[in-house]
């Protein structure tokens, strides 16, 4: 089984169970922890399915409460705006890393949106911590381009074992990162035809987009990241940095 | 005879110059004094950063910032703009840069491992760019593990000196 030196689990340190204090050198540069690469891929894929089921349950719960309110006459049977409020109050009970509640028209789309938002939130957390871990050895970033290059090389290497194939910029804060064989997408195949597969594949890039966004956020750049899949397994991420950074 | 470094205090400051954690190890010392030290260090750090940018250096270690009555203050900035400030008791023996850098890396590791905890921000809004709000509550219970790690580092410094 392949193993790779990525995904340092930022978990609890088990070491200080002994009575003596760990030596300074051990604490300063802890040995890297390894994780099985194939298992990781499997978990990430399964995570999407699990979260889909979970967010369906959460949405159903929210809708049920809404329906009760509507029936009790407390709420006019309207409009998209109230669902946003309701959901944000129930957010705590959902107990996840949070969800955004964009307004949308039909059922499926909404579920997918919520799933994508959750995946992106998870990705942001993961990305921020990966960036912390990877920055341990290196020095300061000289400018924005340096930060983007760090993402393209170090982060991509750690997460997906290759580097970005193509980086384009318009020198005004928009960067396009292109990966010709994006690792999460290489294993996707469907029997329904290309368009369906593309649609399904979109969900799987939500977490990587979150990872990039989280990493940039931790570095200090509030960016928006838009992933695009046109041809499997190629994927492009459009990163927009705010002006003045 | 390895020089015995004594760590008096540690301060972590967020990228927005808000204090995250200030921890003192010397008994009988006024904690407020170290708050003051950390605060004044911020100005010095800003100067050093500006100088570093001008000279295109990418070093994280900011070296000795200044000395006060009985402490020498060293600074370090992580690539993520979190500043770490430590106050070492002034000794006559030579303090090696390598030792101080090791201390800083240990502190950075402790910070990194503490911040990676996803349960710190379970109920936070998704666009967690108001990270800072959570960071500021570093005094309370959730950050206990972090404080313990920092304490361990303090003890390790005192006990070991430079056994590397």
mmCIF file of C-alpha atoms in Angstrom:
data_model
loop_
_atom_site.group_PDB
_atom_site.id
_atom_site.type_symbol
_atom_site.label_atom_id
_atom_site.label_comp_id
_atom_site.label_asym_id
_atom_site.label_seq_id
_atom_site.Cartn_x
_atom_site.Cartn_y
_atom_site.Cartn_z
ATOM 1 C CA UNK A 1 0.000 0.000 0.000
ATOM 2 C CA UNK A 2 1.349 3.381 -0.841
ATOM 3 C CA UNK A 3 2.083 5.595 2.058
ATOM 4 C CA UNK A 4 2.855 9.224 1.926
ATOM 5 C CA UNK A 5 4.273 11.852 4.117
ATOM 6 C CA UNK A 6 1.315 14.149 3.815
ATOM 7 C CA UNK A 7 -1.679 14.915 5.962
ATOM 8 C CA UNK A 8 0.126 15.242 9.195
ATOM 9 C CA UNK A 9 -2.639 14.488 11.593
ATOM 10 C CA UNK A 10 -2.729 17.560 13.787
ATOM 11 C CA UNK A 11 -3.928 15.399 16.612
ATOM 12 C CA UNK A 12 -3.211 15.227 20.298
ATOM 13 C CA UNK A 13 0.334 14.609 21.237
ATOM 14 C CA UNK A 14 0.548 11.308 23.001
ATOM 15 C CA UNK A 15 4.085 11.799 24.184
ATOM 16 C CA UNK A 16 3.971 13.540 27.555
ATOM 17 C CA UNK A 17 2.531 10.546 29.314
ATOM 18 C CA UNK A 18 5.922 9.850 30.840
ATOM 19 C CA UNK A 19 6.890 11.744 33.907
ATOM 20 C CA UNK A 20 9.881 13.452 32.352
ATOM 21 C CA UNK A 21 9.458 16.455 30.173
ATOM 22 C CA UNK A 22 10.113 15.817 26.457
ATOM 23 C CA UNK A 23 13.365 17.241 25.245
ATOM 24 C CA UNK A 24 13.285 20.545 23.504
ATOM 25 C CA UNK A 25 14.585 19.210 20.232
ATOM 26 C CA UNK A 26 11.847 16.619 20.066
ATOM 27 C CA UNK A 27 9.225 19.257 20.608
ATOM 28 C CA UNK A 28 10.708 21.693 18.147
ATOM 29 C CA UNK A 29 10.748 19.311 15.217
ATOM 30 C CA UNK A 30 8.387 16.460 15.859
ATOM 31 C CA UNK A 31 8.900 13.477 13.586
ATOM 32 C CA UNK A 32 6.322 13.386 10.803
ATOM 33 C CA UNK A 33 3.463 10.976 11.091
ATOM 34 C CA UNK A 34 2.458 8.910 8.134
ATOM 35 C CA UNK A 35 -0.866 7.811 6.830
ATOM 36 C CA UNK A 36 -1.788 5.261 4.228
ATOM 37 C CA UNK A 37 -2.377 7.030 0.928
ATOM 38 C CA UNK A 38 -4.962 4.698 -0.476
ATOM 39 C CA UNK A 39 -6.980 4.683 2.732
ATOM 40 C CA UNK A 40 -6.955 8.453 2.696
ATOM 41 C CA UNK A 41 -8.314 8.571 -0.841
ATOM 42 C CA UNK A 42 -11.023 6.124 0.074
ATOM 43 C CA UNK A 43 -12.054 8.099 3.115
ATOM 44 C CA UNK A 44 -12.269 11.326 1.197
ATOM 45 C CA UNK A 45 -14.527 9.758 -1.386
ATOM 46 C CA UNK A 46 -16.727 8.156 1.209
ATOM 47 C CA UNK A 47 -16.844 11.395 3.134
ATOM 48 C CA UNK A 48 -18.689 13.057 0.295
ATOM 49 C CA UNK A 49 -21.347 10.380 0.281
ATOM 50 C CA UNK A 50 -21.730 10.383 4.014
ATOM 51 C CA UNK A 51 -22.030 14.110 4.180
ATOM 52 C CA UNK A 52 -24.576 14.040 1.435
ATOM 53 C CA UNK A 53 -26.758 11.763 3.505
ATOM 54 C CA UNK A 54 -26.085 13.783 6.606
ATOM 55 C CA UNK A 55 -26.917 17.112 5.060
ATOM 56 C CA UNK A 56 -30.058 15.627 3.567
ATOM 57 C CA UNK A 57 -31.118 14.701 7.065
ATOM 58 C CA UNK A 58 -30.271 18.140 8.352
ATOM 59 C CA UNK A 59 -32.206 19.831 5.586
ATOM 60 C CA UNK A 60 -35.169 17.553 6.166
ATOM 61 C CA UNK A 61 -35.122 18.444 9.810
ATOM 62 C CA UNK A 62 -35.092 22.122 9.042
ATOM 63 C CA UNK A 63 -37.867 21.795 6.551
ATOM 64 C CA UNK A 64 -39.969 19.931 9.052
ATOM 65 C CA UNK A 65 -39.638 22.717 11.575
ATOM 66 C CA UNK A 66 -40.489 25.251 8.954
ATOM 67 C CA UNK A 67 -43.513 23.311 7.943
ATOM 68 C CA UNK A 68 -44.691 23.181 11.536
ATOM 69 C CA UNK A 69 -44.304 26.893 11.852
ATOM 70 C CA UNK A 70 -46.181 27.470 8.667
ATOM 71 C CA UNK A 71 -48.964 25.181 9.773
ATOM 72 C CA UNK A 72 -49.221 26.908 13.099
ATOM 73 C CA UNK A 73 -49.725 30.094 11.191
ATOM 74 C CA UNK A 74 -46.693 31.711 12.710
ATOM 75 C CA UNK A 75 -44.967 32.094 9.439
ATOM 76 C CA UNK A 76 -46.303 32.959 6.042
ATOM 77 C CA UNK A 77 -45.747 30.081 3.635
ATOM 78 C CA UNK A 78 -43.350 32.039 1.653
ATOM 79 C CA UNK A 79 -40.307 32.657 0.231
ATOM 80 C CA UNK A 80 -36.708 31.818 0.438
ATOM 81 C CA UNK A 81 -35.672 34.481 2.938
ATOM 82 C CA UNK A 82 -37.006 32.862 6.142
ATOM 83 C CA UNK A 83 -35.285 29.541 5.520
ATOM 84 C CA UNK A 84 -32.004 31.347 5.717
ATOM 85 C CA UNK A 85 -32.786 32.645 9.160
ATOM 86 C CA UNK A 86 -34.169 29.398 10.458
ATOM 87 C CA UNK A 87 -31.207 27.460 9.359
ATOM 88 C CA UNK A 88 -28.710 29.768 10.914
ATOM 89 C CA UNK A 89 -30.405 29.397 14.259
ATOM 90 C CA UNK A 90 -30.433 25.669 13.974
ATOM 91 C CA UNK A 91 -26.861 25.609 12.945
ATOM 92 C CA UNK A 92 -25.684 24.643 16.385
ATOM 93 C CA UNK A 93 -27.898 21.630 16.449
ATOM 94 C CA UNK A 94 -26.480 20.447 13.179
ATOM 95 C CA UNK A 95 -23.187 20.323 14.945
ATOM 96 C CA UNK A 96 -20.961 20.461 11.958
ATOM 97 C CA UNK A 97 -18.317 22.881 10.956
ATOM 98 C CA UNK A 98 -21.131 25.187 9.828
ATOM 99 C CA UNK A 99 -23.139 25.651 6.702
ATOM 100 C CA UNK A 100 -23.924 28.540 4.488
ATOM 101 C CA UNK A 101 -27.448 28.792 3.298
ATOM 102 C CA UNK A 102 -27.675 30.169 -0.166
ATOM 103 C CA UNK A 103 -31.129 30.611 -1.506
ATOM 104 C CA UNK A 104 -32.044 28.233 -4.259
ATOM 105 C CA UNK A 105 -35.004 27.045 -6.138
ATOM 106 C CA UNK A 106 -35.330 23.321 -6.323
ATOM 107 C CA UNK A 107 -34.685 20.579 -3.805
ATOM 108 C CA UNK A 108 -31.658 18.882 -5.293
ATOM 109 C CA UNK A 109 -29.744 21.918 -6.003
ATOM 110 C CA UNK A 110 -30.219 23.085 -2.496
ATOM 111 C CA UNK A 111 -28.979 19.854 -1.031
ATOM 112 C CA UNK A 112 -25.970 19.935 -3.198
ATOM 113 C CA UNK A 113 -25.290 23.519 -2.281
ATOM 114 C CA UNK A 114 -25.406 22.718 1.365
ATOM 115 C CA UNK A 115 -23.207 19.694 0.899
ATOM 116 C CA UNK A 116 -20.749 21.756 -1.041
ATOM 117 C CA UNK A 117 -20.737 24.429 1.621
ATOM 118 C CA UNK A 118 -20.007 21.896 4.328
ATOM 119 C CA UNK A 119 -17.240 20.336 2.296
ATOM 120 C CA UNK A 120 -15.756 23.734 1.702
ATOM 121 C CA UNK A 121 -15.878 24.552 5.388
ATOM 122 C CA UNK A 122 -14.096 21.332 6.210
ATOM 123 C CA UNK A 123 -11.607 22.041 3.466
ATOM 124 C CA UNK A 124 -10.922 25.484 4.862
ATOM 125 C CA UNK A 125 -10.029 24.097 8.215
ATOM 126 C CA UNK A 126 -7.841 21.419 6.699
ATOM 127 C CA UNK A 127 -6.175 23.860 4.340
ATOM 128 C CA UNK A 128 -5.388 26.349 7.054
ATOM 129 C CA UNK A 129 -3.739 23.715 9.201
ATOM 130 C CA UNK A 130 -1.847 22.162 6.316
ATOM 131 C CA UNK A 131 -0.481 25.592 5.545
ATOM 132 C CA UNK A 132 0.624 25.996 9.142
ATOM 133 C CA UNK A 133 2.340 22.669 9.088
ATOM 134 C CA UNK A 134 4.065 23.266 5.772
ATOM 135 C CA UNK A 135 5.259 26.710 6.774
ATOM 136 C CA UNK A 136 7.134 25.346 9.696
ATOM 137 C CA UNK A 137 10.387 25.013 7.837
ATOM 138 C CA UNK A 138 10.335 27.889 5.460
ATOM 139 C CA UNK A 139 10.790 31.594 5.802
ATOM 140 C CA UNK A 140 8.498 34.529 5.248
ATOM 141 C CA UNK A 141 6.639 35.087 2.008
ATOM 142 C CA UNK A 142 7.977 37.963 -0.021
ATOM 143 C CA UNK A 143 4.783 38.735 -1.874
ATOM 144 C CA UNK A 144 1.500 37.420 -3.151
ATOM 145 C CA UNK A 145 3.023 35.547 -6.048
ATOM 146 C CA UNK A 146 5.273 33.769 -3.611
ATOM 147 C CA UNK A 147 2.274 32.674 -1.589
ATOM 148 C CA UNK A 148 0.515 31.369 -4.691
ATOM 149 C CA UNK A 149 3.627 29.503 -5.722
ATOM 150 C CA UNK A 150 3.769 27.958 -2.283
ATOM 151 C CA UNK A 151 0.227 26.743 -2.781
ATOM 152 C CA UNK A 152 0.970 25.407 -6.221
ATOM 153 C CA UNK A 153 4.030 23.506 -5.176
ATOM 154 C CA UNK A 154 4.128 22.636 -1.508
ATOM 155 C CA UNK A 155 0.445 22.345 -0.777
ATOM 156 C CA UNK A 156 -0.336 20.478 -3.958
ATOM 157 C CA UNK A 157 2.545 18.118 -3.324
ATOM 158 C CA UNK A 158 1.469 17.397 0.191
ATOM 159 C CA UNK A 159 -2.170 16.878 -0.627
ATOM 160 C CA UNK A 160 -2.158 15.402 -4.089
ATOM 161 C CA UNK A 161 1.386 14.292 -4.745
ATOM 162 C CA UNK A 162 2.068 16.343 -7.789
ATOM 163 C CA UNK A 163 2.379 19.999 -8.647
ATOM 164 C CA UNK A 164 0.092 22.320 -10.477
ATOM 165 C CA UNK A 165 0.611 22.013 -14.208
ATOM 166 C CA UNK A 166 -0.164 25.504 -15.249
ATOM 167 C CA UNK A 167 -0.366 28.816 -13.447
ATOM 168 C CA UNK A 168 -1.674 31.870 -15.177
ATOM 169 C CA UNK A 169 -2.269 35.331 -13.857
ATOM 170 C CA UNK A 170 -3.562 38.602 -15.083
ATOM 171 C CA UNK A 171 -1.305 40.438 -12.677
ATOM 172 C CA UNK A 172 -4.289 42.085 -11.144
ATOM 173 C CA UNK A 173 -5.070 39.608 -8.479
ATOM 174 C CA UNK A 174 -6.611 36.767 -10.469
ATOM 175 C CA UNK A 175 -4.727 33.508 -10.726
ATOM 176 C CA UNK A 176 -5.771 30.411 -12.595
ATOM 177 C CA UNK A 177 -4.306 27.145 -11.408
ATOM 178 C CA UNK A 178 -4.683 24.278 -13.782
ATOM 179 C CA UNK A 179 -4.108 20.673 -12.987
ATOM 180 C CA UNK A 180 -4.310 18.265 -15.877
ATOM 181 C CA UNK A 181 -4.956 15.218 -13.833
ATOM 182 C CA UNK A 182 -6.342 16.227 -10.522
ATOM 183 C CA UNK A 183 -6.009 13.421 -8.068
ATOM 184 C CA UNK A 184 -9.505 13.297 -6.600
ATOM 185 C CA UNK A 185 -10.937 13.257 -10.087
ATOM 186 C CA UNK A 186 -8.776 10.573 -11.598
ATOM 187 C CA UNK A 187 -10.830 7.809 -10.122
ATOM 188 C CA UNK A 188 -14.205 9.047 -11.173
ATOM 189 C CA UNK A 189 -15.996 7.184 -13.898
ATOM 190 C CA UNK A 190 -19.674 6.930 -14.563
ATOM 191 C CA UNK A 191 -21.975 4.959 -16.783
ATOM 192 C CA UNK A 192 -24.385 7.756 -17.470
ATOM 193 C CA UNK A 193 -22.323 9.680 -19.900
ATOM 194 C CA UNK A 194 -19.976 12.590 -19.745
ATOM 195 C CA UNK A 195 -22.359 15.332 -18.708
ATOM 196 C CA UNK A 196 -23.693 13.384 -15.756
ATOM 197 C CA UNK A 197 -20.221 12.447 -14.643
ATOM 198 C CA UNK A 198 -19.190 16.064 -14.795
ATOM 199 C CA UNK A 199 -22.102 17.071 -12.678
ATOM 200 C CA UNK A 200 -21.312 14.498 -10.065
ATOM 201 C CA UNK A 201 -17.656 15.346 -10.157
ATOM 202 C CA UNK A 202 -18.346 18.930 -9.171
ATOM 203 C CA UNK A 203 -19.064 17.922 -5.632
ATOM 204 C CA UNK A 204 -15.736 16.249 -5.237
ATOM 205 C CA UNK A 205 -13.807 19.404 -5.972
ATOM 206 C CA UNK A 206 -15.561 21.372 -3.277
ATOM 207 C CA UNK A 207 -13.246 20.220 -0.564
ATOM 208 C CA UNK A 208 -10.046 20.914 -2.491
ATOM 209 C CA UNK A 209 -11.353 24.378 -3.238
ATOM 210 C CA UNK A 210 -11.883 24.803 0.474
ATOM 211 C CA UNK A 211 -8.380 23.604 1.166
ATOM 212 C CA UNK A 212 -6.905 26.226 -1.125
ATOM 213 C CA UNK A 213 -9.111 28.913 0.296
ATOM 214 C CA UNK A 214 -8.275 27.976 3.874
ATOM 215 C CA UNK A 215 -4.568 27.914 3.189
ATOM 216 C CA UNK A 216 -4.656 31.328 1.562
ATOM 217 C CA UNK A 217 -6.806 32.615 4.374
ATOM 218 C CA UNK A 218 -4.327 31.504 6.975
ATOM 219 C CA UNK A 219 -1.542 33.152 5.029
ATOM 220 C CA UNK A 220 -3.489 36.368 5.273
ATOM 221 C CA UNK A 221 -5.116 36.632 1.847
ATOM 222 C CA UNK A 222 -8.892 36.553 1.752
ATOM 223 C CA UNK A 223 -9.414 34.901 -1.568
ATOM 224 C CA UNK A 224 -12.314 33.399 -3.384
ATOM 225 C CA UNK A 225 -11.677 30.146 -5.132
ATOM 226 C CA UNK A 226 -13.884 28.867 -7.911
ATOM 227 C CA UNK A 227 -13.273 25.360 -9.137
ATOM 228 C CA UNK A 228 -14.183 24.311 -12.640
ATOM 229 C CA UNK A 229 -14.285 20.947 -14.236
ATOM 230 C CA UNK A 230 -14.659 20.842 -17.978
ATOM 231 C CA UNK A 231 -12.972 17.633 -18.942
ATOM 232 C CA UNK A 232 -12.358 14.860 -16.479
ATOM 233 C CA UNK A 233 -9.789 14.611 -14.945
ATOM 234 C CA UNK A 234 -8.662 18.114 -15.606
ATOM 235 C CA UNK A 235 -9.524 20.813 -13.151
ATOM 236 C CA UNK A 236 -8.946 24.537 -12.931
ATOM 237 C CA UNK A 237 -9.191 26.748 -9.902
ATOM 238 C CA UNK A 238 -9.716 30.436 -10.318
ATOM 239 C CA UNK A 239 -8.314 32.310 -7.364
ATOM 240 C CA UNK A 240 -9.308 35.897 -6.933
ATOM 241 C CA UNK A 241 -7.376 37.944 -4.444
ATOM 242 C CA UNK A 242 -8.746 41.241 -3.211
ATOM 243 C CA UNK A 243 -7.200 44.401 -4.486
ATOM 244 C CA UNK A 244 -4.272 45.857 -2.718
ATOM 245 C CA UNK A 245 -2.763 42.653 -1.434
ATOM 246 C CA UNK B 1 29.197 23.795 30.596
ATOM 247 C CA UNK B 2 26.068 24.464 28.611
ATOM 248 C CA UNK B 3 24.587 27.847 29.295
ATOM 249 C CA UNK B 4 21.459 27.650 31.338
ATOM 250 C CA UNK B 5 18.727 29.571 29.673
ATOM 251 C CA UNK B 6 15.879 30.568 31.822
ATOM 252 C CA UNK B 7 12.665 31.341 30.110
ATOM 253 C CA UNK B 8 10.830 34.088 31.865
ATOM 254 C CA UNK B 9 7.865 34.630 29.655
ATOM 255 C CA UNK B 10 6.311 33.781 26.331
ATOM 256 C CA UNK B 11 3.847 35.836 24.345
ATOM 257 C CA UNK B 12 1.948 34.983 21.192
ATOM 258 C CA UNK B 13 0.501 37.814 19.173
ATOM 259 C CA UNK B 14 -1.941 37.397 16.317
ATOM 260 C CA UNK B 15 -1.471 38.860 12.848
ATOM 261 C CA UNK B 16 -3.771 41.675 13.841
ATOM 262 C CA UNK B 17 -1.585 42.478 16.823
ATOM 263 C CA UNK B 18 -3.978 41.047 19.331
ATOM 264 C CA UNK B 19 -2.505 39.034 22.164
ATOM 265 C CA UNK B 20 -3.271 35.350 22.054
ATOM 266 C CA UNK B 21 -1.444 34.033 25.038
ATOM 267 C CA UNK B 22 0.976 35.492 27.494
ATOM 268 C CA UNK B 23 2.514 33.093 29.922
ATOM 269 C CA UNK B 24 5.112 33.758 32.579
ATOM 270 C CA UNK B 25 7.314 31.247 34.286
ATOM 271 C CA UNK B 26 9.246 33.211 36.816
ATOM 272 C CA UNK B 27 7.888 33.157 40.322
ATOM 273 C CA UNK B 28 7.388 36.361 42.133
ATOM 274 C CA UNK B 29 7.299 38.437 39.024
ATOM 275 C CA UNK B 30 4.621 40.780 37.987
ATOM 276 C CA UNK B 31 2.683 39.399 35.071
ATOM 277 C CA UNK B 32 1.692 42.802 33.901
ATOM 278 C CA UNK B 33 5.314 43.573 33.269
ATOM 279 C CA UNK B 34 5.414 40.951 30.581
ATOM 280 C CA UNK B 35 2.285 42.278 28.973
ATOM 281 C CA UNK B 36 4.046 45.577 28.779
ATOM 282 C CA UNK B 37 7.156 43.991 27.347
ATOM 283 C CA UNK B 38 5.149 42.176 24.711
ATOM 284 C CA UNK B 39 3.394 45.352 23.747
ATOM 285 C CA UNK B 40 6.546 47.361 23.321
ATOM 286 C CA UNK B 41 8.089 44.527 21.357
ATOM 287 C CA UNK B 42 5.418 44.909 18.738
ATOM 288 C CA UNK B 43 6.819 48.217 17.611
ATOM 289 C CA UNK B 44 10.305 46.863 17.398
ATOM 290 C CA UNK B 45 9.051 43.878 15.445
ATOM 291 C CA UNK B 46 7.296 46.104 12.975
ATOM 292 C CA UNK B 47 10.506 47.979 12.383
ATOM 293 C CA UNK B 48 12.428 44.780 11.872
ATOM 294 C CA UNK B 49 9.864 43.458 9.443
ATOM 295 C CA UNK B 50 9.989 46.611 7.404
ATOM 296 C CA UNK B 51 13.760 46.365 7.331
ATOM 297 C CA UNK B 52 13.591 42.726 6.332
ATOM 298 C CA UNK B 53 11.210 43.477 3.499
ATOM 299 C CA UNK B 54 13.430 46.218 2.274
ATOM 300 C CA UNK B 55 16.406 43.944 2.217
ATOM 301 C CA UNK B 56 14.442 41.074 0.702
ATOM 302 C CA UNK B 57 15.325 38.669 3.465
ATOM 303 C CA UNK B 58 12.988 35.857 4.324
ATOM 304 C CA UNK B 59 14.191 35.042 7.757
ATOM 305 C CA UNK B 60 11.690 34.216 10.416
ATOM 306 C CA UNK B 61 13.965 34.727 13.333
ATOM 307 C CA UNK B 62 14.145 38.349 14.340
ATOM 308 C CA UNK B 63 16.938 37.971 16.821
ATOM 309 C CA UNK B 64 17.408 40.082 19.902
ATOM 310 C CA UNK B 65 14.871 42.857 19.949
ATOM 311 C CA UNK B 66 16.022 44.724 22.971
ATOM 312 C CA UNK B 67 16.988 44.240 26.588
ATOM 313 C CA UNK B 68 15.406 45.627 29.665
ATOM 314 C CA UNK B 69 16.484 45.604 33.251
ATOM 315 C CA UNK B 70 16.881 41.882 33.668
ATOM 316 C CA UNK B 71 15.443 40.286 30.567
ATOM 317 C CA UNK B 72 16.504 39.946 26.989
ATOM 318 C CA UNK B 73 13.645 39.898 24.543
ATOM 319 C CA UNK B 74 13.787 37.872 21.342
ATOM 320 C CA UNK B 75 11.280 37.852 18.542
ATOM 321 C CA UNK B 76 10.154 35.475 15.800
ATOM 322 C CA UNK B 77 7.528 35.841 13.151
ATOM 323 C CA UNK B 78 5.948 32.860 11.500
ATOM 324 C CA UNK B 79 5.168 32.961 7.777
ATOM 325 C CA UNK B 80 1.534 33.230 8.862
ATOM 326 C CA UNK B 81 2.277 36.477 10.609
ATOM 327 C CA UNK B 82 1.847 35.185 14.134
ATOM 328 C CA UNK B 83 4.506 36.747 16.308
ATOM 329 C CA UNK B 84 6.198 34.939 19.123
ATOM 330 C CA UNK B 85 8.072 36.912 21.731
ATOM 331 C CA UNK B 86 10.143 35.406 24.498
ATOM 332 C CA UNK B 87 11.880 36.971 27.411
ATOM 333 C CA UNK B 88 14.990 35.262 28.652
ATOM 334 C CA UNK B 89 16.666 36.090 31.884
ATOM 335 C CA UNK B 90 19.849 37.969 31.225
ATOM 336 C CA UNK B 91 22.915 35.912 31.900
ATOM 337 C CA UNK B 92 26.532 36.601 31.408
ATOM 338 C CA UNK B 93 27.129 33.501 29.373
ATOM 339 C CA UNK B 94 26.820 33.452 25.650
ATOM 340 C CA UNK B 95 23.360 32.691 24.354
ATOM 341 C CA UNK B 96 23.547 30.732 21.153
ATOM 342 C CA UNK B 97 21.233 31.675 18.327
ATOM 343 C CA UNK B 98 20.640 28.035 17.577
ATOM 344 C CA UNK B 99 19.218 27.448 21.037
ATOM 345 C CA UNK B 100 16.862 30.340 20.810
ATOM 346 C CA UNK B 101 15.733 29.256 17.383
ATOM 347 C CA UNK B 102 14.996 25.799 18.729
ATOM 348 C CA UNK B 103 12.869 27.321 21.449
ATOM 349 C CA UNK B 104 10.953 29.311 18.910
ATOM 350 C CA UNK B 105 10.331 26.310 16.716
ATOM 351 C CA UNK B 106 9.054 24.366 19.684
ATOM 352 C CA UNK B 107 6.681 27.199 20.516
ATOM 353 C CA UNK B 108 5.537 27.411 16.935
ATOM 354 C CA UNK B 109 4.841 23.704 16.899
ATOM 355 C CA UNK B 110 2.817 23.960 20.085
ATOM 356 C CA UNK B 111 0.798 26.804 18.659
ATOM 357 C CA UNK B 112 0.233 24.981 15.408
ATOM 358 C CA UNK B 113 -0.958 21.842 17.126
ATOM 359 C CA UNK B 114 -3.285 23.759 19.381
ATOM 360 C CA UNK B 115 -4.830 25.771 16.592
ATOM 361 C CA UNK B 116 -5.437 22.693 14.485
ATOM 362 C CA UNK B 117 -8.070 21.526 16.918
ATOM 363 C CA UNK B 118 -11.368 21.602 15.030
ATOM 364 C CA UNK B 119 -13.381 21.666 18.210
ATOM 365 C CA UNK B 120 -12.245 25.130 19.072
ATOM 366 C CA UNK B 121 -14.606 26.687 16.632
ATOM 367 C CA UNK B 122 -17.526 24.333 16.415
ATOM 368 C CA UNK B 123 -20.057 27.075 16.434
ATOM 369 C CA UNK B 124 -18.207 29.656 14.487
ATOM 370 C CA UNK B 125 -19.469 31.095 11.218
ATOM 371 C CA UNK B 126 -18.134 29.534 8.089
ATOM 372 C CA UNK B 127 -16.191 32.423 6.789
ATOM 373 C CA UNK B 128 -13.811 31.974 9.610
ATOM 374 C CA UNK B 129 -11.863 35.037 8.835
ATOM 375 C CA UNK B 130 -12.974 36.269 12.181
ATOM 376 C CA UNK B 131 -10.574 33.728 13.503
ATOM 377 C CA UNK B 132 -9.371 36.421 15.698
ATOM 378 C CA UNK B 133 -12.397 36.364 17.914
ATOM 379 C CA UNK B 134 -11.720 32.785 18.787
ATOM 380 C CA UNK B 135 -8.059 33.332 19.220
ATOM 381 C CA UNK B 136 -8.645 36.056 21.724
ATOM 382 C CA UNK B 137 -10.450 33.719 24.045
ATOM 383 C CA UNK B 138 -7.267 31.858 24.491
ATOM 384 C CA UNK B 139 -7.493 32.319 28.196
ATOM 385 C CA UNK B 140 -10.235 29.870 28.763
ATOM 386 C CA UNK B 141 -10.600 26.178 29.118
ATOM 387 C CA UNK B 142 -10.327 25.079 25.523
ATOM 388 C CA UNK B 143 -6.806 26.290 25.334
ATOM 389 C CA UNK B 144 -5.672 24.389 28.358
ATOM 390 C CA UNK B 145 -3.739 21.894 26.298
ATOM 391 C CA UNK B 146 -1.903 24.699 24.595
ATOM 392 C CA UNK B 147 -0.934 26.244 27.893
ATOM 393 C CA UNK B 148 0.279 22.906 29.107
ATOM 394 C CA UNK B 149 2.442 22.479 26.055
ATOM 395 C CA UNK B 150 3.918 25.902 26.490
ATOM 396 C CA UNK B 151 4.616 25.084 30.130
ATOM 397 C CA UNK B 152 6.346 21.899 29.077
ATOM 398 C CA UNK B 153 8.547 23.852 26.764
ATOM 399 C CA UNK B 154 9.368 26.246 29.550
ATOM 400 C CA UNK B 155 10.401 23.392 31.767
ATOM 401 C CA UNK B 156 12.366 21.753 29.017
ATOM 402 C CA UNK B 157 14.340 24.895 28.451
ATOM 403 C CA UNK B 158 15.176 25.236 32.094
ATOM 404 C CA UNK B 159 16.060 21.633 32.608
ATOM 405 C CA UNK B 160 17.917 20.828 29.489
ATOM 406 C CA UNK B 161 19.734 23.954 28.517
ATOM 407 C CA UNK B 162 21.330 22.867 25.335
ATOM 408 C CA UNK B 163 21.554 19.117 25.270
ATOM 409 C CA UNK B 164 21.354 18.976 21.487
#
